[in-house]
Amino acid sequence: QSALTQPRSVSGSPGQSVTLSCTGTSSDVGAYTYVSWYQQHPGKAPKLVISEVSKRPSGVPDRFSGSKSGNTASLTISGLQAEDEADYYCCSYAGTYTYVVFGGGTKLTVL
Amino acid sequence: EVQLVESGGGLVQPGGSLRLSCTASAFTFNSYSMNWVRQAPGKGLEWVSYISSSSRTIYYADSVKGRFTISRDNAKNSLSLQMNSLRAEDTAVYYCARESQWFIFMDVWGQGTTVTVSS
Protein backbone atom coordinates (compact mmCIF):
# COMPACT_ATOMS: atom_id res chain seq x y z
CA GLN A 1 0.00 0.00 0.00
CA SER A 2 2.40 2.71 -1.19
CA ALA A 3 1.28 6.29 -0.74
CA LEU A 4 0.60 8.45 -3.76
CA THR A 5 3.38 10.95 -4.50
CA GLN A 6 2.75 14.64 -3.87
CA PRO A 7 5.24 17.52 -3.77
CA ARG A 8 5.99 18.47 -0.18
CA SER A 9 5.32 22.15 -0.73
CA VAL A 10 3.99 24.61 -3.27
CA SER A 11 3.66 28.37 -3.01
CA GLY A 12 1.97 31.19 -4.86
CA SER A 13 1.02 34.81 -4.50
CA PRO A 14 -2.54 36.05 -3.99
CA GLY A 15 -4.44 36.05 -7.26
CA GLN A 16 -2.12 33.57 -8.94
CA SER A 17 -2.89 29.99 -9.92
CA VAL A 18 -1.14 26.94 -8.57
CA THR A 19 -1.33 23.29 -9.55
CA LEU A 20 -0.73 20.46 -7.11
CA SER A 21 0.20 17.09 -8.56
CA CYS A 22 -0.53 13.59 -7.29
CA THR A 23 1.24 10.68 -8.94
CA GLY A 24 0.16 7.11 -8.51
CA THR A 25 0.28 3.98 -10.60
CA SER A 26 -1.81 2.09 -13.12
CA SER A 27 -3.33 0.24 -10.15
CA ASP A 28 -4.79 3.30 -8.49
CA VAL A 29 -4.89 6.79 -10.03
CA GLY A 30 -4.48 5.46 -13.56
CA ALA A 31 -7.13 2.79 -13.18
CA TYR A 32 -10.08 4.61 -11.65
CA THR A 33 -11.95 7.91 -11.67
CA TYR A 34 -12.19 7.81 -7.88
CA VAL A 35 -9.59 10.46 -7.13
CA SER A 36 -10.49 12.94 -4.43
CA TRP A 37 -8.76 15.91 -2.83
CA TYR A 38 -8.95 17.12 0.77
CA GLN A 39 -7.98 20.43 2.31
CA GLN A 40 -6.75 20.50 5.89
CA HIS A 41 -6.04 23.60 7.92
CA PRO A 42 -3.80 23.25 11.00
CA GLY A 43 -5.56 21.50 13.86
CA LYS A 44 -8.70 20.90 11.80
CA ALA A 45 -10.30 17.89 10.18
CA PRO A 46 -9.84 17.32 6.45
CA LYS A 47 -12.45 18.79 4.14
CA LEU A 48 -13.43 17.41 0.75
CA VAL A 49 -12.74 19.88 -2.07
CA ILE A 50 -12.78 17.64 -5.17
CA SER A 51 -14.36 14.21 -5.75
CA GLU A 52 -14.27 11.83 -8.70
CA VAL A 53 -11.25 13.57 -10.26
CA SER A 54 -13.00 16.84 -11.09
CA LYS A 55 -16.33 17.24 -9.27
CA ARG A 56 -16.67 20.11 -6.87
CA PRO A 57 -18.92 19.59 -3.81
CA SER A 58 -21.51 22.17 -2.96
CA GLY A 59 -19.94 25.11 -1.17
CA VAL A 60 -16.46 24.70 -2.62
CA PRO A 61 -15.45 27.76 -4.67
CA ASP A 62 -15.14 27.28 -8.42
CA ARG A 63 -11.52 28.40 -8.06
CA PHE A 64 -10.83 24.76 -7.24
CA SER A 65 -10.65 22.34 -10.15
CA GLY A 66 -9.34 18.84 -10.68
CA SER A 67 -8.09 16.77 -13.58
CA LYS A 68 -6.25 13.57 -14.37
CA SER A 69 -3.88 12.37 -17.05
CA GLY A 70 -2.62 8.83 -16.95
CA ASN A 71 -1.29 8.04 -13.50
CA THR A 72 -1.19 11.67 -12.36
CA ALA A 73 -4.03 13.71 -10.92
CA SER A 74 -3.90 17.45 -10.43
CA LEU A 75 -5.64 20.05 -8.28
CA THR A 76 -5.58 23.60 -9.60
CA ILE A 77 -6.45 26.55 -7.42
CA SER A 78 -6.92 29.78 -9.33
CA GLY A 79 -7.16 33.29 -7.90
CA LEU A 80 -5.26 32.23 -4.78
CA GLN A 81 -6.56 33.64 -1.52
CA ALA A 82 -4.99 33.72 1.92
CA GLU A 83 -7.50 31.19 3.25
CA ASP A 84 -6.34 28.65 0.69
CA GLU A 85 -3.13 28.21 2.68
CA ALA A 86 -3.43 24.66 3.99
CA ASP A 87 -2.29 21.09 3.49
CA TYR A 88 -3.83 19.26 0.55
CA TYR A 89 -4.12 15.50 0.24
CA CYS A 90 -5.06 13.43 -2.77
CA CYS A 91 -6.70 10.05 -2.39
CA SER A 92 -7.41 7.29 -4.88
CA TYR A 93 -9.37 4.07 -4.90
CA ALA A 94 -6.89 1.22 -5.36
CA GLY A 95 -9.12 -1.80 -5.77
CA THR A 96 -10.60 -4.37 -3.45
CA TYR A 97 -8.72 -5.04 -0.19
CA THR A 98 -6.21 -2.18 -0.69
CA TYR A 99 -9.27 0.02 -0.94
CA VAL A 100 -7.93 3.60 -0.85
CA VAL A 101 -4.52 5.21 -0.60
CA PHE A 102 -3.64 8.80 0.29
CA GLY A 103 -0.84 10.98 -0.94
CA GLY A 104 1.74 12.31 1.48
CA GLY A 105 0.25 15.79 1.29
CA THR A 106 1.31 19.15 -0.12
CA LYS A 107 1.67 22.25 2.01
CA LEU A 108 0.37 25.24 0.08
CA THR A 109 1.79 28.59 1.14
CA VAL A 110 0.19 31.82 -0.02
CA LEU A 111 2.98 34.36 -0.10
CA GLU B 1 -26.40 19.49 10.67
CA VAL B 2 -24.69 16.29 9.53
CA GLN B 3 -22.14 15.45 12.19
CA LEU B 4 -19.66 12.78 13.29
CA VAL B 5 -18.24 12.87 16.81
CA GLU B 6 -15.37 10.61 17.82
CA SER B 7 -14.52 9.59 21.37
CA GLY B 8 -12.44 7.08 23.28
CA GLY B 9 -8.95 8.33 22.60
CA GLY B 10 -6.32 8.54 25.29
CA LEU B 11 -2.93 7.40 26.56
CA VAL B 12 -2.24 3.66 26.47
CA GLN B 13 0.88 1.58 27.01
CA PRO B 14 2.45 -0.41 24.18
CA GLY B 15 0.67 -3.72 23.85
CA GLY B 16 -2.50 -2.31 25.33
CA SER B 17 -5.99 -1.90 23.91
CA LEU B 18 -8.35 0.96 23.24
CA ARG B 19 -11.81 1.24 21.71
CA LEU B 20 -12.75 4.28 19.67
CA SER B 21 -16.32 5.29 18.96
CA CYS B 22 -17.91 7.58 16.41
CA THR B 23 -21.49 8.78 16.81
CA ALA B 24 -23.36 10.00 13.76
CA SER B 25 -26.24 12.43 13.64
CA ALA B 26 -28.56 14.14 11.16
CA PHE B 27 -28.28 11.55 8.41
CA THR B 28 -29.45 7.99 7.74
CA PHE B 29 -26.44 6.20 9.19
CA ASN B 30 -27.44 2.73 7.98
CA SER B 31 -27.30 3.89 4.36
CA TYR B 32 -23.64 4.84 4.39
CA SER B 33 -20.33 3.03 4.45
CA MET B 34 -17.82 4.40 6.94
CA ASN B 35 -14.06 4.70 7.28
CA TRP B 36 -11.40 5.31 9.91
CA VAL B 37 -8.47 7.48 8.83
CA ARG B 38 -5.55 8.42 11.05
CA GLN B 39 -2.86 11.07 11.10
CA ALA B 40 0.36 10.64 13.06
CA PRO B 41 1.85 13.81 14.58
CA GLY B 42 3.24 15.99 11.81
CA LYS B 43 2.45 13.37 9.17
CA GLY B 44 -0.07 12.82 6.43
CA LEU B 45 -3.39 11.02 6.31
CA GLU B 46 -3.44 7.22 6.40
CA TRP B 47 -6.54 5.17 5.65
CA VAL B 48 -7.09 2.55 8.37
CA SER B 49 -10.32 0.65 7.80
CA TYR B 50 -13.63 0.53 5.89
CA ILE B 51 -16.99 -1.00 6.72
CA SER B 52 -19.99 -1.16 4.40
CA SER B 53 -23.43 -0.01 5.47
CA SER B 54 -24.55 -3.56 6.31
CA SER B 55 -21.17 -4.59 7.82
CA ARG B 56 -20.97 -7.23 5.11
CA THR B 57 -17.74 -5.84 3.64
CA ILE B 58 -14.75 -4.85 5.76
CA TYR B 59 -11.23 -3.84 4.75
CA TYR B 60 -8.11 -3.01 6.73
CA ALA B 61 -4.78 -1.40 5.96
CA ASP B 62 -1.92 -3.86 6.16
CA SER B 63 -0.45 -1.85 9.05
CA VAL B 64 -3.39 -2.69 11.34
CA LYS B 65 -4.65 -5.99 9.95
CA GLY B 66 -5.02 -8.58 12.68
CA ARG B 67 -4.84 -5.99 15.46
CA PHE B 68 -7.75 -3.63 14.78
CA THR B 69 -11.43 -4.51 14.35
CA ILE B 70 -14.00 -2.18 12.84
CA SER B 71 -17.69 -2.58 13.64
CA ARG B 72 -20.91 -0.63 13.61
CA ASP B 73 -24.28 -0.58 15.36
CA ASN B 74 -26.81 0.92 12.97
CA ALA B 75 -29.49 0.98 15.66
CA LYS B 76 -27.29 3.29 17.72
CA ASN B 77 -25.84 5.29 14.78
CA SER B 78 -22.44 4.25 16.02
CA LEU B 79 -19.12 3.19 14.49
CA SER B 80 -16.33 1.59 16.51
CA LEU B 81 -12.68 0.70 16.17
CA GLN B 82 -11.28 -1.86 18.60
CA MET B 83 -7.51 -1.48 18.72
CA ASN B 84 -5.40 -4.24 20.28
CA SER B 85 -1.66 -4.85 20.56
CA LEU B 86 -1.05 -1.15 20.20
CA ARG B 87 2.35 0.10 19.11
CA ALA B 88 4.07 3.46 19.32
CA GLU B 89 3.51 3.91 15.59
CA ASP B 90 -0.26 3.79 16.15
CA THR B 91 -0.02 7.16 17.89
CA ALA B 92 -2.22 9.48 15.85
CA VAL B 93 -5.39 11.47 15.58
CA TYR B 94 -8.09 9.08 14.45
CA TYR B 95 -10.90 10.43 12.27
CA CYS B 96 -14.10 8.70 11.32
CA ALA B 97 -15.30 9.65 7.87
CA ARG B 98 -18.53 9.03 6.00
CA GLU B 99 -18.23 7.64 2.53
CA SER B 100 -20.35 9.08 -0.24
CA GLN B 101 -23.41 6.96 -0.80
CA TRP B 102 -22.67 6.13 -4.43
CA PHE B 103 -19.00 6.85 -5.05
CA ILE B 104 -15.68 6.37 -3.32
CA PHE B 105 -14.81 9.55 -1.49
CA MET B 106 -15.21 10.77 2.09
CA ASP B 107 -17.65 13.61 2.28
CA VAL B 108 -18.09 14.12 6.04
CA TRP B 109 -15.35 13.94 8.68
CA GLY B 110 -15.39 14.02 12.45
CA GLN B 111 -13.12 16.30 14.47
CA GLY B 112 -10.85 13.41 15.48
CA THR B 113 -9.77 11.73 18.70
CA THR B 114 -6.15 11.44 19.81
CA VAL B 115 -4.52 8.13 20.62
CA THR B 116 -1.09 8.14 22.26
CA VAL B 117 0.78 4.88 22.71
CA SER B 118 3.62 5.36 25.14
CA SER B 119 5.07 3.89 28.31
GROMACS .gro file of C-alpha atoms in nm:
model
  230
    1GLN     CA    1   0.000   0.000   0.000
    2SER     CA    2   0.240   0.271  -0.119
    3ALA     CA    3   0.128   0.629  -0.074
    4LEU     CA    4   0.060   0.845  -0.376
    5THR     CA    5   0.338   1.095  -0.450
    6GLN     CA    6   0.275   1.464  -0.387
    7PRO     CA    7   0.524   1.752  -0.377
    8ARG     CA    8   0.599   1.847  -0.018
    9SER     CA    9   0.532   2.215  -0.073
   10VAL     CA   10   0.399   2.461  -0.327
   11SER     CA   11   0.366   2.837  -0.301
   12GLY     CA   12   0.197   3.119  -0.486
   13SER     CA   13   0.102   3.481  -0.450
   14PRO     CA   14  -0.254   3.605  -0.399
   15GLY     CA   15  -0.444   3.605  -0.726
   16GLN     CA   16  -0.212   3.357  -0.894
   17SER     CA   17  -0.289   2.999  -0.992
   18VAL     CA   18  -0.114   2.694  -0.857
   19THR     CA   19  -0.133   2.329  -0.955
   20LEU     CA   20  -0.073   2.046  -0.711
   21SER     CA   21   0.020   1.709  -0.856
   22CYS     CA   22  -0.053   1.359  -0.729
   23THR     CA   23   0.124   1.068  -0.894
   24GLY     CA   24   0.016   0.711  -0.851
   25THR     CA   25   0.028   0.398  -1.060
   26SER     CA   26  -0.181   0.209  -1.312
   27SER     CA   27  -0.333   0.024  -1.015
   28ASP     CA   28  -0.479   0.330  -0.849
   29VAL     CA   29  -0.489   0.679  -1.003
   30GLY     CA   30  -0.448   0.546  -1.356
   31ALA     CA   31  -0.713   0.279  -1.318
   32TYR     CA   32  -1.008   0.461  -1.165
   33THR     CA   33  -1.195   0.791  -1.167
   34TYR     CA   34  -1.219   0.781  -0.788
   35VAL     CA   35  -0.959   1.046  -0.713
   36SER     CA   36  -1.049   1.294  -0.443
   37TRP     CA   37  -0.876   1.591  -0.283
   38TYR     CA   38  -0.895   1.712   0.077
   39GLN     CA   39  -0.798   2.043   0.231
   40GLN     CA   40  -0.675   2.050   0.589
   41HIS     CA   41  -0.604   2.360   0.792
   42PRO     CA   42  -0.380   2.325   1.100
   43GLY     CA   43  -0.556   2.150   1.386
   44LYS     CA   44  -0.870   2.090   1.180
   45ALA     CA   45  -1.030   1.789   1.018
   46PRO     CA   46  -0.984   1.732   0.645
   47LYS     CA   47  -1.245   1.879   0.414
   48LEU     CA   48  -1.343   1.741   0.075
   49VAL     CA   49  -1.274   1.988  -0.207
   50ILE     CA   50  -1.278   1.764  -0.517
   51SER     CA   51  -1.436   1.421  -0.575
   52GLU     CA   52  -1.427   1.183  -0.870
   53VAL     CA   53  -1.125   1.357  -1.026
   54SER     CA   54  -1.300   1.684  -1.109
   55LYS     CA   55  -1.633   1.724  -0.927
   56ARG     CA   56  -1.667   2.011  -0.687
   57PRO     CA   57  -1.892   1.959  -0.381
   58SER     CA   58  -2.151   2.217  -0.296
   59GLY     CA   59  -1.994   2.511  -0.117
   60VAL     CA   60  -1.646   2.470  -0.262
   61PRO     CA   61  -1.545   2.776  -0.467
   62ASP     CA   62  -1.514   2.728  -0.842
   63ARG     CA   63  -1.152   2.840  -0.806
   64PHE     CA   64  -1.083   2.476  -0.724
   65SER     CA   65  -1.065   2.234  -1.015
   66GLY     CA   66  -0.934   1.884  -1.068
   67SER     CA   67  -0.809   1.677  -1.358
   68LYS     CA   68  -0.625   1.357  -1.437
   69SER     CA   69  -0.388   1.237  -1.705
   70GLY     CA   70  -0.262   0.883  -1.695
   71ASN     CA   71  -0.129   0.804  -1.350
   72THR     CA   72  -0.119   1.167  -1.236
   73ALA     CA   73  -0.403   1.371  -1.092
   74SER     CA   74  -0.390   1.745  -1.043
   75LEU     CA   75  -0.564   2.005  -0.828
   76THR     CA   76  -0.558   2.360  -0.960
   77ILE     CA   77  -0.645   2.655  -0.742
   78SER     CA   78  -0.692   2.978  -0.933
   79GLY     CA   79  -0.716   3.329  -0.790
   80LEU     CA   80  -0.526   3.223  -0.478
   81GLN     CA   81  -0.656   3.364  -0.152
   82ALA     CA   82  -0.499   3.372   0.192
   83GLU     CA   83  -0.750   3.119   0.325
   84ASP     CA   84  -0.634   2.865   0.069
   85GLU     CA   85  -0.313   2.821   0.268
   86ALA     CA   86  -0.343   2.466   0.399
   87ASP     CA   87  -0.229   2.109   0.349
   88TYR     CA   88  -0.383   1.926   0.055
   89TYR     CA   89  -0.412   1.550   0.024
   90CYS     CA   90  -0.506   1.343  -0.277
   91CYS     CA   91  -0.670   1.005  -0.239
   92SER     CA   92  -0.741   0.729  -0.488
   93TYR     CA   93  -0.937   0.407  -0.490
   94ALA     CA   94  -0.689   0.122  -0.536
   95GLY     CA   95  -0.912  -0.180  -0.577
   96THR     CA   96  -1.060  -0.437  -0.345
   97TYR     CA   97  -0.872  -0.504  -0.019
   98THR     CA   98  -0.621  -0.218  -0.069
   99TYR     CA   99  -0.927   0.002  -0.094
  100VAL     CA  100  -0.793   0.360  -0.085
  101VAL     CA  101  -0.452   0.521  -0.060
  102PHE     CA  102  -0.364   0.880   0.029
  103GLY     CA  103  -0.084   1.098  -0.094
  104GLY     CA  104   0.174   1.231   0.148
  105GLY     CA  105   0.025   1.579   0.129
  106THR     CA  106   0.131   1.915  -0.012
  107LYS     CA  107   0.167   2.225   0.201
  108LEU     CA  108   0.037   2.524   0.008
  109THR     CA  109   0.179   2.859   0.114
  110VAL     CA  110   0.019   3.182  -0.002
  111LEU     CA  111   0.298   3.436  -0.010
  112GLU     CA  112  -2.640   1.949   1.067
  113VAL     CA  113  -2.469   1.629   0.953
  114GLN     CA  114  -2.214   1.545   1.219
  115LEU     CA  115  -1.966   1.278   1.329
  116VAL     CA  116  -1.824   1.287   1.681
  117GLU     CA  117  -1.537   1.061   1.782
  118SER     CA  118  -1.452   0.959   2.137
  119GLY     CA  119  -1.244   0.708   2.328
  120GLY     CA  120  -0.895   0.833   2.260
  121GLY     CA  121  -0.632   0.854   2.529
  122LEU     CA  122  -0.293   0.740   2.656
  123VAL     CA  123  -0.224   0.366   2.647
  124GLN     CA  124   0.088   0.158   2.701
  125PRO     CA  125   0.245  -0.041   2.418
  126GLY     CA  126   0.067  -0.372   2.385
  127GLY     CA  127  -0.250  -0.231   2.533
  128SER     CA  128  -0.599  -0.190   2.391
  129LEU     CA  129  -0.835   0.096   2.324
  130ARG     CA  130  -1.181   0.124   2.171
  131LEU     CA  131  -1.275   0.428   1.967
  132SER     CA  132  -1.632   0.529   1.896
  133CYS     CA  133  -1.791   0.758   1.641
  134THR     CA  134  -2.149   0.878   1.681
  135ALA     CA  135  -2.336   1.000   1.376
  136SER     CA  136  -2.624   1.243   1.364
  137ALA     CA  137  -2.856   1.414   1.116
  138PHE     CA  138  -2.828   1.155   0.841
  139THR     CA  139  -2.945   0.799   0.774
  140PHE     CA  140  -2.644   0.620   0.919
  141ASN     CA  141  -2.744   0.273   0.798
  142SER     CA  142  -2.730   0.389   0.436
  143TYR     CA  143  -2.364   0.484   0.439
  144SER     CA  144  -2.033   0.303   0.445
  145MET     CA  145  -1.782   0.440   0.694
  146ASN     CA  146  -1.406   0.470   0.728
  147TRP     CA  147  -1.140   0.531   0.991
  148VAL     CA  148  -0.847   0.748   0.883
  149ARG     CA  149  -0.555   0.842   1.105
  150GLN     CA  150  -0.286   1.107   1.110
  151ALA     CA  151   0.036   1.064   1.306
  152PRO     CA  152   0.185   1.381   1.458
  153GLY     CA  153   0.324   1.599   1.181
  154LYS     CA  154   0.245   1.337   0.917
  155GLY     CA  155  -0.007   1.282   0.643
  156LEU     CA  156  -0.339   1.102   0.631
  157GLU     CA  157  -0.344   0.722   0.640
  158TRP     CA  158  -0.654   0.517   0.565
  159VAL     CA  159  -0.709   0.255   0.837
  160SER     CA  160  -1.032   0.065   0.780
  161TYR     CA  161  -1.363   0.053   0.589
  162ILE     CA  162  -1.699  -0.100   0.672
  163SER     CA  163  -1.999  -0.116   0.440
  164SER     CA  164  -2.343  -0.001   0.547
  165SER     CA  165  -2.455  -0.356   0.631
  166SER     CA  166  -2.117  -0.459   0.782
  167ARG     CA  167  -2.097  -0.723   0.511
  168THR     CA  168  -1.774  -0.584   0.364
  169ILE     CA  169  -1.475  -0.485   0.576
  170TYR     CA  170  -1.123  -0.384   0.475
  171TYR     CA  171  -0.811  -0.301   0.673
  172ALA     CA  172  -0.478  -0.140   0.596
  173ASP     CA  173  -0.192  -0.386   0.616
  174SER     CA  174  -0.045  -0.185   0.905
  175VAL     CA  175  -0.339  -0.269   1.134
  176LYS     CA  176  -0.465  -0.599   0.995
  177GLY     CA  177  -0.502  -0.858   1.268
  178ARG     CA  178  -0.484  -0.599   1.546
  179PHE     CA  179  -0.775  -0.363   1.478
  180THR     CA  180  -1.143  -0.451   1.435
  181ILE     CA  181  -1.400  -0.218   1.284
  182SER     CA  182  -1.769  -0.258   1.364
  183ARG     CA  183  -2.091  -0.063   1.361
  184ASP     CA  184  -2.428  -0.058   1.536
  185ASN     CA  185  -2.681   0.092   1.297
  186ALA     CA  186  -2.949   0.098   1.566
  187LYS     CA  187  -2.729   0.329   1.772
  188ASN     CA  188  -2.584   0.529   1.478
  189SER     CA  189  -2.244   0.425   1.602
  190LEU     CA  190  -1.912   0.319   1.449
  191SER     CA  191  -1.633   0.159   1.651
  192LEU     CA  192  -1.268   0.070   1.617
  193GLN     CA  193  -1.128  -0.186   1.860
  194MET     CA  194  -0.751  -0.148   1.872
  195ASN     CA  195  -0.540  -0.424   2.028
  196SER     CA  196  -0.166  -0.485   2.056
  197LEU     CA  197  -0.105  -0.115   2.020
  198ARG     CA  198   0.235   0.010   1.911
  199ALA     CA  199   0.407   0.346   1.932
  200GLU     CA  200   0.351   0.391   1.559
  201ASP     CA  201  -0.026   0.379   1.615
  202THR     CA  202  -0.002   0.716   1.789
  203ALA     CA  203  -0.222   0.948   1.585
  204VAL     CA  204  -0.539   1.147   1.558
  205TYR     CA  205  -0.809   0.908   1.445
  206TYR     CA  206  -1.090   1.043   1.227
  207CYS     CA  207  -1.410   0.870   1.132
  208ALA     CA  208  -1.530   0.965   0.787
  209ARG     CA  209  -1.853   0.903   0.600
  210GLU     CA  210  -1.823   0.764   0.253
  211SER     CA  211  -2.035   0.908  -0.024
  212GLN     CA  212  -2.341   0.696  -0.080
  213TRP     CA  213  -2.267   0.613  -0.443
  214PHE     CA  214  -1.900   0.685  -0.505
  215ILE     CA  215  -1.568   0.637  -0.332
  216PHE     CA  216  -1.481   0.955  -0.149
  217MET     CA  217  -1.521   1.077   0.209
  218ASP     CA  218  -1.765   1.361   0.228
  219VAL     CA  219  -1.809   1.412   0.604
  220TRP     CA  220  -1.535   1.394   0.868
  221GLY     CA  221  -1.539   1.402   1.245
  222GLN     CA  222  -1.312   1.630   1.447
  223GLY     CA  223  -1.085   1.341   1.548
  224THR     CA  224  -0.977   1.173   1.870
  225THR     CA  225  -0.615   1.144   1.981
  226VAL     CA  226  -0.452   0.813   2.062
  227THR     CA  227  -0.109   0.814   2.226
  228VAL     CA  228   0.078   0.488   2.271
  229SER     CA  229   0.362   0.536   2.514
  230SER     CA  230   0.507   0.389   2.831
   0.00000   0.00000   0.00000
